[in-house]
PDB file of C-alpha atoms in Angstrom:
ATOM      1  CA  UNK U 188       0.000   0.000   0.000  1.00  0.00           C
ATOM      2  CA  UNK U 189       1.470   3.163  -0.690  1.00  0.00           C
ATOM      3  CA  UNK U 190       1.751   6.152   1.643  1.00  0.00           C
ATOM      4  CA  UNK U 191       0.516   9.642   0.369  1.00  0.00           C
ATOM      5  CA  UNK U 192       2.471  12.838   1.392  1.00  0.00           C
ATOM      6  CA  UNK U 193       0.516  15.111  -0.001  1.00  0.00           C
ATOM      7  CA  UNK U 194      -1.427  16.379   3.206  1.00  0.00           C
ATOM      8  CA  UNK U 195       1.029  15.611   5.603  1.00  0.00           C
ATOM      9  CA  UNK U 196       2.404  18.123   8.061  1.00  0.00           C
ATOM     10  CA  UNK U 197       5.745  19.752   6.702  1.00  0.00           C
ATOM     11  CA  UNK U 198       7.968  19.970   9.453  1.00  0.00           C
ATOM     12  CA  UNK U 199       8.384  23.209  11.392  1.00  0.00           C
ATOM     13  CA  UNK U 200      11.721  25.166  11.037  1.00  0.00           C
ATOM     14  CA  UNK U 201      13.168  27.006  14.086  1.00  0.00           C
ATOM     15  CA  UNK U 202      12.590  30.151  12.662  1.00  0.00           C
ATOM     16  CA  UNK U 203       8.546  29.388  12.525  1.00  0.00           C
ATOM     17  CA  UNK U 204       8.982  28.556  16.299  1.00  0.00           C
ATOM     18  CA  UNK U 205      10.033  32.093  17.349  1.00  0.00           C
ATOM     19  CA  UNK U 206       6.953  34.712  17.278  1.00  0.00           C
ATOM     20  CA  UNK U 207       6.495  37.031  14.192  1.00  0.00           C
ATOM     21  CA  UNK U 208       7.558  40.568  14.909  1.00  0.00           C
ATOM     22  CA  UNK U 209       4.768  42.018  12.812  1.00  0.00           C
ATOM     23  CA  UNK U 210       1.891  40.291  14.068  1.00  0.00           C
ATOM     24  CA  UNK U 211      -0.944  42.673  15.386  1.00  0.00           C
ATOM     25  CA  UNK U 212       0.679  45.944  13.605  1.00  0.00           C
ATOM     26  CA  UNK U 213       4.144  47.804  13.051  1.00  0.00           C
ATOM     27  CA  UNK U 214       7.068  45.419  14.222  1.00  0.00           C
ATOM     28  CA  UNK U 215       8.800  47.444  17.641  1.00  0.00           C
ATOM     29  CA  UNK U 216      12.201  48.603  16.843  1.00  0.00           C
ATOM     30  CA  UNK U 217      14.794  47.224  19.390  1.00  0.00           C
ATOM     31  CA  UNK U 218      14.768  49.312  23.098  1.00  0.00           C
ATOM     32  CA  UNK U 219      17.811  51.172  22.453  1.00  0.00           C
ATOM     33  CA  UNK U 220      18.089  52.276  26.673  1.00  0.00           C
ATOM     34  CA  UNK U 221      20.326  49.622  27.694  1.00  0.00           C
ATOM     35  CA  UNK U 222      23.294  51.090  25.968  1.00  0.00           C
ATOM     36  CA  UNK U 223      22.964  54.820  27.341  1.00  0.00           C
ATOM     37  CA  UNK U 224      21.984  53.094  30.894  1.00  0.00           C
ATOM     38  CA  UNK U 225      25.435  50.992  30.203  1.00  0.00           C
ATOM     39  CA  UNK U 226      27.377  54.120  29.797  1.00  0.00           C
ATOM     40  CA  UNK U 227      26.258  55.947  32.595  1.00  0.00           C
ATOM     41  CA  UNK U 228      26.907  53.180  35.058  1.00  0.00           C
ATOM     42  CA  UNK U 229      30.395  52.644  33.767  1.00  0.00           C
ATOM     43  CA  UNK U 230      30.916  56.419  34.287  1.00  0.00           C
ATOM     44  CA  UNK U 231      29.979  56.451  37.459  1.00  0.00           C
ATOM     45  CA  UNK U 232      32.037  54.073  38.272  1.00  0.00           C
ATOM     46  CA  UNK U 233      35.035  55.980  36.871  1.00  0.00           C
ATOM     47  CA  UNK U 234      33.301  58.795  38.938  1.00  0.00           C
ATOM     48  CA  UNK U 235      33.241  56.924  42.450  1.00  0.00           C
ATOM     49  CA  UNK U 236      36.698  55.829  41.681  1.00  0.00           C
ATOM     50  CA  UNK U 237      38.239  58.839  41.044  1.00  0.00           C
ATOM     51  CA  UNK U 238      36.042  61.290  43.484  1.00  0.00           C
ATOM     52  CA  UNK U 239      36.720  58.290  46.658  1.00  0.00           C
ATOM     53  CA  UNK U 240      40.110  59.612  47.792  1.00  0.00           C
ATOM     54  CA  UNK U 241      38.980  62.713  47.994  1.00  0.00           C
ATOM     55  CA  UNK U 242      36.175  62.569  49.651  1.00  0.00           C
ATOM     56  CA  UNK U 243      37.962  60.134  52.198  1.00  0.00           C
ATOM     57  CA  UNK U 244      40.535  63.236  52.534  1.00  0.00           C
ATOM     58  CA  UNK U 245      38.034  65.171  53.070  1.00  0.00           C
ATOM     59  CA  UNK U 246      36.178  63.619  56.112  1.00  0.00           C
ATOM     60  CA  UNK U 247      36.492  65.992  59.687  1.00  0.00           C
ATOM     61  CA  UNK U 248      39.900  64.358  61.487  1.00  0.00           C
ATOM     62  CA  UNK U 249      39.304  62.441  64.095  1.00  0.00           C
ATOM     63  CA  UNK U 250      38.589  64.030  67.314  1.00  0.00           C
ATOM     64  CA  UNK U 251      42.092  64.178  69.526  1.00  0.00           C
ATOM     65  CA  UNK U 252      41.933  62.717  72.906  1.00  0.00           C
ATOM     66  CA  UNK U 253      42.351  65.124  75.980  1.00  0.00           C
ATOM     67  CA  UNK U 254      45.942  65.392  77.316  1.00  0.00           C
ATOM     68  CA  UNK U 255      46.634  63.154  80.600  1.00  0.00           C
ATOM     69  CA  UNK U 256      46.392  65.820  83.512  1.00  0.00           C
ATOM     70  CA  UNK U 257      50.284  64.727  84.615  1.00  0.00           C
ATOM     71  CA  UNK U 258      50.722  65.896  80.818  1.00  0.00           C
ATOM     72  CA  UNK U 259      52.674  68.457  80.954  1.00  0.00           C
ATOM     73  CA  UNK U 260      51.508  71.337  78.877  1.00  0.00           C
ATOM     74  CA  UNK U 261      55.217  73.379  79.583  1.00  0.00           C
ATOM     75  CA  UNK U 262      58.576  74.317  81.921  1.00  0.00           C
ATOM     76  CA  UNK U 263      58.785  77.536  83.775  1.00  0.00           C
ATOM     77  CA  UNK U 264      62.408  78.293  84.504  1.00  0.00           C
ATOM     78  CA  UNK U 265      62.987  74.340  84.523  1.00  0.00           C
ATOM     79  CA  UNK U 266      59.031  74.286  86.202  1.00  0.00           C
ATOM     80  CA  UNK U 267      56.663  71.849  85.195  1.00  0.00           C
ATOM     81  CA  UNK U 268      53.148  72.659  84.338  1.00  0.00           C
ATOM     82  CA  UNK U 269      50.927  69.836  84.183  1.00  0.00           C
ATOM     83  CA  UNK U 270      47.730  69.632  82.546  1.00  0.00           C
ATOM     84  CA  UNK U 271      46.147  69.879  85.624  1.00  0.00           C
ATOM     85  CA  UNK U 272      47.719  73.241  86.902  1.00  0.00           C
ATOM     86  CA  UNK U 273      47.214  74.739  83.157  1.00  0.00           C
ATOM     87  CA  UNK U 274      43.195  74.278  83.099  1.00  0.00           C
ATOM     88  CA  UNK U 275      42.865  76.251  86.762  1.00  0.00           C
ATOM     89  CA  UNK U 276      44.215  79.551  84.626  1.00  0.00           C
ATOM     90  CA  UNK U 277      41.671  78.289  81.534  1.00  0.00           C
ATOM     91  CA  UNK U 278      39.092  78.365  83.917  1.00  0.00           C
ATOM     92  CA  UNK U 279      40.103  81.500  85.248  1.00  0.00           C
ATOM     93  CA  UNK U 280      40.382  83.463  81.424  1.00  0.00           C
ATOM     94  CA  UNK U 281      37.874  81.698  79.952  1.00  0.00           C
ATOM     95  CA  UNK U 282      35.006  84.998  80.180  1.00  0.00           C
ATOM     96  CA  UNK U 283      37.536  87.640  80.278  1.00  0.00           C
ATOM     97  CA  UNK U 284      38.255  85.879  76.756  1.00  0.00           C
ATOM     98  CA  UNK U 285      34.665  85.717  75.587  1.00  0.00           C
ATOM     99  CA  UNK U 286      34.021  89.353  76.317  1.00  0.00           C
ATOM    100  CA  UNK U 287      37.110  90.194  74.348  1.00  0.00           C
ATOM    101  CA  UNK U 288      35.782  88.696  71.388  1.00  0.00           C
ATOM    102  CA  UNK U 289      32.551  89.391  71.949  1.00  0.00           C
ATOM    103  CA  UNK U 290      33.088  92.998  71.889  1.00  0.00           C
ATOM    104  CA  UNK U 291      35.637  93.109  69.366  1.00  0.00           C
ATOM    105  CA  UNK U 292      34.478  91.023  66.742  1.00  0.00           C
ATOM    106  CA  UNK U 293      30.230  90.706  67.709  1.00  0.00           C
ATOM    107  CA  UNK U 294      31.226  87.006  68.202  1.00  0.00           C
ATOM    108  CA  UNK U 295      28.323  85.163  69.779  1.00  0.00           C
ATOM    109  CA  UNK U 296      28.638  81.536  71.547  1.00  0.00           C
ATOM    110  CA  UNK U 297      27.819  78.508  70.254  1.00  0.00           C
ATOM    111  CA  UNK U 298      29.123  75.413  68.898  1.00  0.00           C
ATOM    112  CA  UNK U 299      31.739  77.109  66.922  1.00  0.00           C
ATOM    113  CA  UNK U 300      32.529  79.842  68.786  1.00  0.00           C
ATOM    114  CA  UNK U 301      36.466  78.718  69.857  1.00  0.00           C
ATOM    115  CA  UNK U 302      37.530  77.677  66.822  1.00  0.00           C
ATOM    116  CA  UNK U 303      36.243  80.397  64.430  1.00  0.00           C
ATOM    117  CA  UNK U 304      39.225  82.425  63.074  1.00  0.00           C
ATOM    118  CA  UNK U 305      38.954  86.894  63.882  1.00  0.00           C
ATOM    119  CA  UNK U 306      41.922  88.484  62.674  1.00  0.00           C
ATOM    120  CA  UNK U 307      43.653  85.320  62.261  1.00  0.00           C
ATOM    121  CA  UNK U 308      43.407  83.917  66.248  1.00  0.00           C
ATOM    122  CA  UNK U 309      40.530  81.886  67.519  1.00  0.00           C
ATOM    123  CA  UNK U 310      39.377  82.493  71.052  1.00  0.00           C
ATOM    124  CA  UNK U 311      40.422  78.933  72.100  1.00  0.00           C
ATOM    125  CA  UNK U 312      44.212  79.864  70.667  1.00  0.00           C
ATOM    126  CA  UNK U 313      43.556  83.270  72.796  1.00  0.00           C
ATOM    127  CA  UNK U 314      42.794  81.635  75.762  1.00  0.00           C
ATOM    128  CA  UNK U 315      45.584  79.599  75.927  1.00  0.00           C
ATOM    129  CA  UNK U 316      47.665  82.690  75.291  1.00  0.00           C
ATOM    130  CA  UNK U 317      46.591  84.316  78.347  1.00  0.00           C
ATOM    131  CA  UNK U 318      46.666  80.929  80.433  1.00  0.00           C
ATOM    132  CA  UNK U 319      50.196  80.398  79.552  1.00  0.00           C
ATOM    133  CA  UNK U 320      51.376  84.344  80.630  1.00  0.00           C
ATOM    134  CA  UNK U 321      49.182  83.747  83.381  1.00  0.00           C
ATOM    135  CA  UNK U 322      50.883  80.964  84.644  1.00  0.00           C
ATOM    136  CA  UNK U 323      54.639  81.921  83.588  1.00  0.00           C
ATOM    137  CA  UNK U 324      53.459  84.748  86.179  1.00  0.00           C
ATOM    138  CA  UNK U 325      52.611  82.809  89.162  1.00  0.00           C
ATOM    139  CA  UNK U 326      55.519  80.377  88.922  1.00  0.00           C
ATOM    140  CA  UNK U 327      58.198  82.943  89.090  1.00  0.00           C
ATOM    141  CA  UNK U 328      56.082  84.450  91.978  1.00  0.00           C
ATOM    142  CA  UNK U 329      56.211  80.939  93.591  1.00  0.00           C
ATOM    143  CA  UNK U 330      59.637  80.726  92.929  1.00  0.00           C
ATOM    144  CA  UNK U 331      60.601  83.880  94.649  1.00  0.00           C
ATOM    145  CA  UNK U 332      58.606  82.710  97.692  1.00  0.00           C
ATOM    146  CA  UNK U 333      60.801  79.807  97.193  1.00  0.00           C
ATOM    147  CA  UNK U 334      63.887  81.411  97.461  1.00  0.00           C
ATOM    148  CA  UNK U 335      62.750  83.947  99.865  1.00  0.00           C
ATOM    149  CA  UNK U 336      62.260  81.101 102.258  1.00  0.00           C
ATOM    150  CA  UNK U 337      58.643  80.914 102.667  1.00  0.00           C
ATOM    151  CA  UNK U 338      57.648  77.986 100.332  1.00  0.00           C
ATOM    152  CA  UNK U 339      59.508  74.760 100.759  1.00  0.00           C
ATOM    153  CA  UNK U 340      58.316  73.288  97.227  1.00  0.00           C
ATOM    154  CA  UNK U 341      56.760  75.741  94.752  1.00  0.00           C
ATOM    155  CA  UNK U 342      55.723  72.513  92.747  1.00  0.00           C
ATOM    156  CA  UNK U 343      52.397  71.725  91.931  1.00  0.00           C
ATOM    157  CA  UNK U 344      52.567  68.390  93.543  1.00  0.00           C
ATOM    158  CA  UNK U 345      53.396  69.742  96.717  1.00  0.00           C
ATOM    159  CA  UNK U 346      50.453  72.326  96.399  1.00  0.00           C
ATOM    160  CA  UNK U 347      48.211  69.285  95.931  1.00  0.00           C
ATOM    161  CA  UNK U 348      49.214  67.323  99.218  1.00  0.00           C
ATOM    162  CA  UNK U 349      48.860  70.528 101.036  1.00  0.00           C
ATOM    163  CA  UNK U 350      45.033  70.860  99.560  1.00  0.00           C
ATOM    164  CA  UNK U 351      44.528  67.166 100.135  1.00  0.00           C
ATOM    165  CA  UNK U 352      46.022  67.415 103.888  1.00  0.00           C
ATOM    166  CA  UNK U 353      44.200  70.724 104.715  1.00  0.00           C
ATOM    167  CA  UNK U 354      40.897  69.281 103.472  1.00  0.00           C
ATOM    168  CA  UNK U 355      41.250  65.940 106.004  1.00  0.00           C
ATOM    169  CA  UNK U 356      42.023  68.772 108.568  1.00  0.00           C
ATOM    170  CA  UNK U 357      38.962  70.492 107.906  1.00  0.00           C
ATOM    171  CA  UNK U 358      36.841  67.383 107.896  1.00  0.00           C
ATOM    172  CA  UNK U 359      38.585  65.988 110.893  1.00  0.00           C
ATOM    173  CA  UNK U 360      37.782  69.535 112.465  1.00  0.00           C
ATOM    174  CA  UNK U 361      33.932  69.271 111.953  1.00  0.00           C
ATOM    175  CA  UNK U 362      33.951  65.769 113.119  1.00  0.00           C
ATOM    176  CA  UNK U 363      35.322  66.762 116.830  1.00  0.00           C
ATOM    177  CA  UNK U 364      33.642  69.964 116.378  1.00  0.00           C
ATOM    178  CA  UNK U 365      35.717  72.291 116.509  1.00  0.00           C
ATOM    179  CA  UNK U 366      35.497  75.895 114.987  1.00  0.00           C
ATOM    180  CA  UNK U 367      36.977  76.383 111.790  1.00  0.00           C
ATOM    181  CA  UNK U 368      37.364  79.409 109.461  1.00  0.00           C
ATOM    182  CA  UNK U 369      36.378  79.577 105.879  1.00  0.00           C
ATOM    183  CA  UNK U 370      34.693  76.128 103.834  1.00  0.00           C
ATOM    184  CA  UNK U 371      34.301  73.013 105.391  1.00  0.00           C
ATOM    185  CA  UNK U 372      35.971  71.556 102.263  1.00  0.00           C
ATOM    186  CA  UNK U 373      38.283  74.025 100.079  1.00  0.00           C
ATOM    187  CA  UNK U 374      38.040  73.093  96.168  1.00  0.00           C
ATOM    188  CA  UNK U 375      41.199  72.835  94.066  1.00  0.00           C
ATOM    189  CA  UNK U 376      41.090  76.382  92.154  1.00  0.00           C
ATOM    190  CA  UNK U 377      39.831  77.849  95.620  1.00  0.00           C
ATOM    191  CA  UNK U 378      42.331  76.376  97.904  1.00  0.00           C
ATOM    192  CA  UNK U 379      45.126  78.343  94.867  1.00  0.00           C
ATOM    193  CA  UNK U 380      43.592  81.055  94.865  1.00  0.00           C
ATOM    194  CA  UNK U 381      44.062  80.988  98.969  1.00  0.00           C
ATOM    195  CA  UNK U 382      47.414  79.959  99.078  1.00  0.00           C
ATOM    196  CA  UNK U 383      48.381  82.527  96.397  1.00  0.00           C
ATOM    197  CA  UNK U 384      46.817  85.741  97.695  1.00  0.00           C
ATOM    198  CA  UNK U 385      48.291  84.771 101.527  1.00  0.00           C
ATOM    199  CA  UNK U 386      51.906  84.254  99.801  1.00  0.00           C
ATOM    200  CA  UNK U 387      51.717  87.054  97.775  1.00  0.00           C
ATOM    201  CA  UNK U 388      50.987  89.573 100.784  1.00  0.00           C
ATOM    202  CA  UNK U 389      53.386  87.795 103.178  1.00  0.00           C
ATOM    203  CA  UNK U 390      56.262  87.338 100.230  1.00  0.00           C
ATOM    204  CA  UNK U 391      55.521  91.625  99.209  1.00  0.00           C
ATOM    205  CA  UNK U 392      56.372  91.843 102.952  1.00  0.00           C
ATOM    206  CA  UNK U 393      59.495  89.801 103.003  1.00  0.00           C
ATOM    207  CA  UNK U 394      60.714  92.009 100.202  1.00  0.00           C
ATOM    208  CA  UNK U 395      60.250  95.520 102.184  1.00  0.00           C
ATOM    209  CA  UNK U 396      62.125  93.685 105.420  1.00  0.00           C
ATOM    210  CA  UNK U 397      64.608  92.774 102.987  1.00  0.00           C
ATOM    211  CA  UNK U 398      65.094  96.274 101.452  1.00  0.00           C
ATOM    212  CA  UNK U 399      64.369  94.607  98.059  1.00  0.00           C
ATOM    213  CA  UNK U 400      61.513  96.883  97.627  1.00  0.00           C
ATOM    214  CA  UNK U 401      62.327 100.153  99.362  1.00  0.00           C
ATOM    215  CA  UNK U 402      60.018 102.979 100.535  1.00  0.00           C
ATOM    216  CA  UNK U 403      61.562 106.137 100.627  1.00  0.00           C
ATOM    217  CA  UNK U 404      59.468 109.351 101.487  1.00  0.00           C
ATOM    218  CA  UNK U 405      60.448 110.842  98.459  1.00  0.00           C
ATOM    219  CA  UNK U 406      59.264 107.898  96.153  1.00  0.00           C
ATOM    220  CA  UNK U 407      56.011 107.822  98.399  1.00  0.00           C
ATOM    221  CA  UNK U 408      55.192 111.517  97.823  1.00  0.00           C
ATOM    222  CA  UNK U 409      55.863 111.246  94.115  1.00  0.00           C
ATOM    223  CA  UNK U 410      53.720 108.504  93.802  1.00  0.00           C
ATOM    224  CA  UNK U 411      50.986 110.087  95.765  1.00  0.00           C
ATOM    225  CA  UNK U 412      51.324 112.946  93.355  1.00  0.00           C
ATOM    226  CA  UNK U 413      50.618 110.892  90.093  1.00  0.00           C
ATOM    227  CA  UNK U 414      47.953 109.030  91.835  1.00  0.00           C
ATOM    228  CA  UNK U 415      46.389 111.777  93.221  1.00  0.00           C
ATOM    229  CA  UNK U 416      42.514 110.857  92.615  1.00  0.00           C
ATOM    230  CA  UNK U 417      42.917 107.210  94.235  1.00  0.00           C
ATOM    231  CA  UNK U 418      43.474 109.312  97.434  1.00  0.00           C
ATOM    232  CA  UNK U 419      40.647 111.891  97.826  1.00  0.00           C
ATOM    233  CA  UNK U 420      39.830 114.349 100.216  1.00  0.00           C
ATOM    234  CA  UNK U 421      43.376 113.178 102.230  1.00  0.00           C
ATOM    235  CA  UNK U 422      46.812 115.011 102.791  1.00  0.00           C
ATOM    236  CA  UNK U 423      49.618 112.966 102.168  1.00  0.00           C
ATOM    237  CA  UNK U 424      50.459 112.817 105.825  1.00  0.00           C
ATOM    238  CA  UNK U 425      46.963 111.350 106.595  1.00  0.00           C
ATOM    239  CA  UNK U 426      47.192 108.836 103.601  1.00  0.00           C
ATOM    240  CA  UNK U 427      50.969 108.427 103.859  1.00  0.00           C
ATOM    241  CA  UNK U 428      50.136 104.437 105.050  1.00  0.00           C
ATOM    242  CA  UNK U 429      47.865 103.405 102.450  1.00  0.00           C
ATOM    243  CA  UNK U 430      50.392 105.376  99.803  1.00  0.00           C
ATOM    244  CA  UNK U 431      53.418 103.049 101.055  1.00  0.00           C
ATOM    245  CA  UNK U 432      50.878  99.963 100.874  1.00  0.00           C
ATOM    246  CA  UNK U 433      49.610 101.235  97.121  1.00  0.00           C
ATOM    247  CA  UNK U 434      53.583 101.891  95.945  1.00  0.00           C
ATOM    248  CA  UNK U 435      54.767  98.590  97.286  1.00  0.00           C
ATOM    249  CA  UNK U 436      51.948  97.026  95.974  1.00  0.00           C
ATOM    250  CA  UNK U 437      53.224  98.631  92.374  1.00  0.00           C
ATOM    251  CA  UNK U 438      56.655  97.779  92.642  1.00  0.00           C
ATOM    252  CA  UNK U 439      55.583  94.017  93.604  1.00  0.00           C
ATOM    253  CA  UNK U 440      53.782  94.180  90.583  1.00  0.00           C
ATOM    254  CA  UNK U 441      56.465  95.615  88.669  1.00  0.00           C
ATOM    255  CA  UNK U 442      59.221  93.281  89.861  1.00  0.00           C
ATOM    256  CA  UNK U 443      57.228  90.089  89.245  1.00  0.00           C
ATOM    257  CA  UNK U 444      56.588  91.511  85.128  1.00  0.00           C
ATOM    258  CA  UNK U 445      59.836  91.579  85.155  1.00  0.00           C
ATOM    259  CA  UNK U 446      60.833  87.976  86.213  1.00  0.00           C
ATOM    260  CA  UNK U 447      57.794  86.980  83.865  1.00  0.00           C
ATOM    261  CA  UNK U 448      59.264  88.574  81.086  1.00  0.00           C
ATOM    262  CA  UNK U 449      62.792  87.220  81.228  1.00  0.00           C
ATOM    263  CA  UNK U 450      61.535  83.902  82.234  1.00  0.00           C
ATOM    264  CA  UNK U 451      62.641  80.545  80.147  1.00  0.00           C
ATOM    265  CA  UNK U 452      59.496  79.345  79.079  1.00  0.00           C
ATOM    266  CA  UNK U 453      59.264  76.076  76.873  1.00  0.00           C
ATOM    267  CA  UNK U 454      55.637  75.306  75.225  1.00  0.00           C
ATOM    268  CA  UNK U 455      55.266  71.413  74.868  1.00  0.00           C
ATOM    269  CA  UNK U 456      52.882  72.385  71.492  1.00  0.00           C
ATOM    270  CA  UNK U 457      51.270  68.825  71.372  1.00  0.00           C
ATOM    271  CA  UNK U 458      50.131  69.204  74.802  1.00  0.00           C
ATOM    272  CA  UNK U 459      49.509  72.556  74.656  1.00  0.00           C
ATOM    273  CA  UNK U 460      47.402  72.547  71.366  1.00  0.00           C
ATOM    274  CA  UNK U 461      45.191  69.931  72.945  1.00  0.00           C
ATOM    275  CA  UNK U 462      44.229  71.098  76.588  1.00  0.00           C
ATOM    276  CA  UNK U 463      40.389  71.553  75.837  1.00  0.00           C
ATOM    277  CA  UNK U 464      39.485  74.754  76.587  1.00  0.00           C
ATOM    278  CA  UNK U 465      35.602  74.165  76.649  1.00  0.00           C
TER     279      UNK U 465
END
C-alpha cells in the first residue's frame, strides 16, 4: 500500500517557532536604553573611583583625645606645668576671653565659637595665650617665695598634698567639732587662689624687710602725686600708710613683670594645642 504525502504536516523550522515581529501591527524597533543606561553606570564608576580619595581626605579628622592631667603642657624656669595646673588659669580666662571677642568682633557663643578664626586667632588659641602668661606669672612668683624662704616646694605636687592634707584637717575639724574658718571643704582652684593671695601679701612683705623693695618718702610723695585721685579728700600725711601699701603694691607688681618677662618658658605644642578649653 502506498503512503501519500501530499497532506502531511511539513515539518516546522526554528525560525517558525520564534513569534512574528509584525503580528498585530508595526514590528517594535529594538529598546535602544540599555546602551545609554550601560554608559552611565560605567561612568559612574570611573566617577566613584576617582572622586573616593577625595572625599575620604576630606572627612572631619578624628577628634584628639584630651591630654593626661600629669601631661605636661610646659617648663617655667625648669618648672613643670601639668595639665592639671594649666586648666585652673583656663578656667580662670575663659570669660575675660569671651568678652574680648565678643566685643571686638560681635562674636556670639555657640558650637563654633572657639575655633572660628577673627583676625587670624581663635578664642580657644587666645585663651591659651593668656593661660600660659598667666601661669609663667605665678611660677616665678612661687619661685621667689621659694627662694625667699617661705615655700619649701613651689611645685604643683606639693600644692596638691597641702590641699589634700588641709581638706582631712577640715573634715577631721567638723567631726570633733571644733570651729573652723572659711569652707568646710576648700576646692582645688579655691584652695590656689588661697594659698596665692596669703603668699603674695606675706612674700611683698618679706621684700620691704629685705630692702628689696624700698620705701623712701620721696618715692612715696611722688607717687601720691601721680595718683592723686585714688586718694581723695586726704593730705599725704593722713594717707601716707595706704600710699606706702599702694607703691609697694606697684613695685611688687612691677618686679614680678619683670621675672615673667625674662623667664625661660618652653611650650610642649602637642600638649599645649590639645588642653580643651571648653
Amino acid at each position: 500500500m502506498s503512503t501519500s504525502t501530499r497532506n502531511r504536516p511539513r515539518p516546522r523550522t526554528p525560525a517558525q517557532d520564534r513569534p512574528h515581529g509584525n503580528r498585530g501591527g508595526r514590528r517594535r524597533s529594538v529598546p535602544v536604553w540599555p546602551i545609554p543606561v550601560t554608559a552611565l553606570v560605567a561612568a559612574a564608576a570611573i566617577t566613584v573611583a576617582v572622586l573616593l580619595p577625595g572625599l575620604r581626605n576630606s572627612r572631619p579628622p578624628a577628634a584628639v583625645p584630651p591630654p593626661a592631667v600629669t601631661a605636661l603642657v610646659a617648663t617655667v624656669d625648669g618648672q613643670d606645668i601639668p595639665v592639671r595646673e594649666f586648666a585652673l588659669y583656663l578656667a580662670q580666662e575663659r570669660a575675660a576671653t569671651f568678652t574680648h571677642f565678643r566685643q571686638k568682633f560681635g562674636a556670639d557663643d555657640g558650637p563654633g565659637f572657639w575655633t572660628t578664626e577673627h583676625d587670624g586667632q581663635t578664642p580657644a588659641a587666645y585663651l591659651r595665650e593668656r593661660a600660659l602668661a598667666d601661669v609663667t606669672r605665678v611660677t616665678v612668683e612661687l619661685d621667689l617665695a621659694h627662694r625667699q624662704g617661705l615655700l619649701a616646694d613651689s611645685g604643683y605636687d606639693a600644692f596638691l598634698r597641702n590641699w589634700r592634707t588641709e581638706n582631712a584637717r577640715r573634715r577631721q575639724a567638723v567631726a570633733t567639732h571644733q570651729v573652723i574658718y572659711g569652707p568646710v571643704q576648700y576646692t582645688e582652684s579655691n584652695y590656689f587662689t588661697y594659698v596665692l593671695s596669703n603668699l603674695a601679701a606675706t612674700l611683698r612683705d618679706r621684700l620691704t624687710d629685705t630692702r628689696a623693695i624700698t620705701t623712701p618718702d620721696s618715692a612715696l610723695r611722688s607717687y601720691f602725686t601721680a595718683h592723686r585721685g585714688d586718694f581723695p579728700h586726704q593730705s599725704f600725711a593722713t594717707a601716707h600708710e595706704e600710699v606706702r601699701q599702694a607703691y609697694v603694691l606697684d613695685r611688687y607688681r612691677a618686679l614680678i613683670a619683670r621675672l615673667a618677662g625674662s623667664a625661660q618658658v618652653r611650650v610642649r605644642h602637642q600638649v599645649f594645642d590639645a588642653v580643651p578649653v571648653a
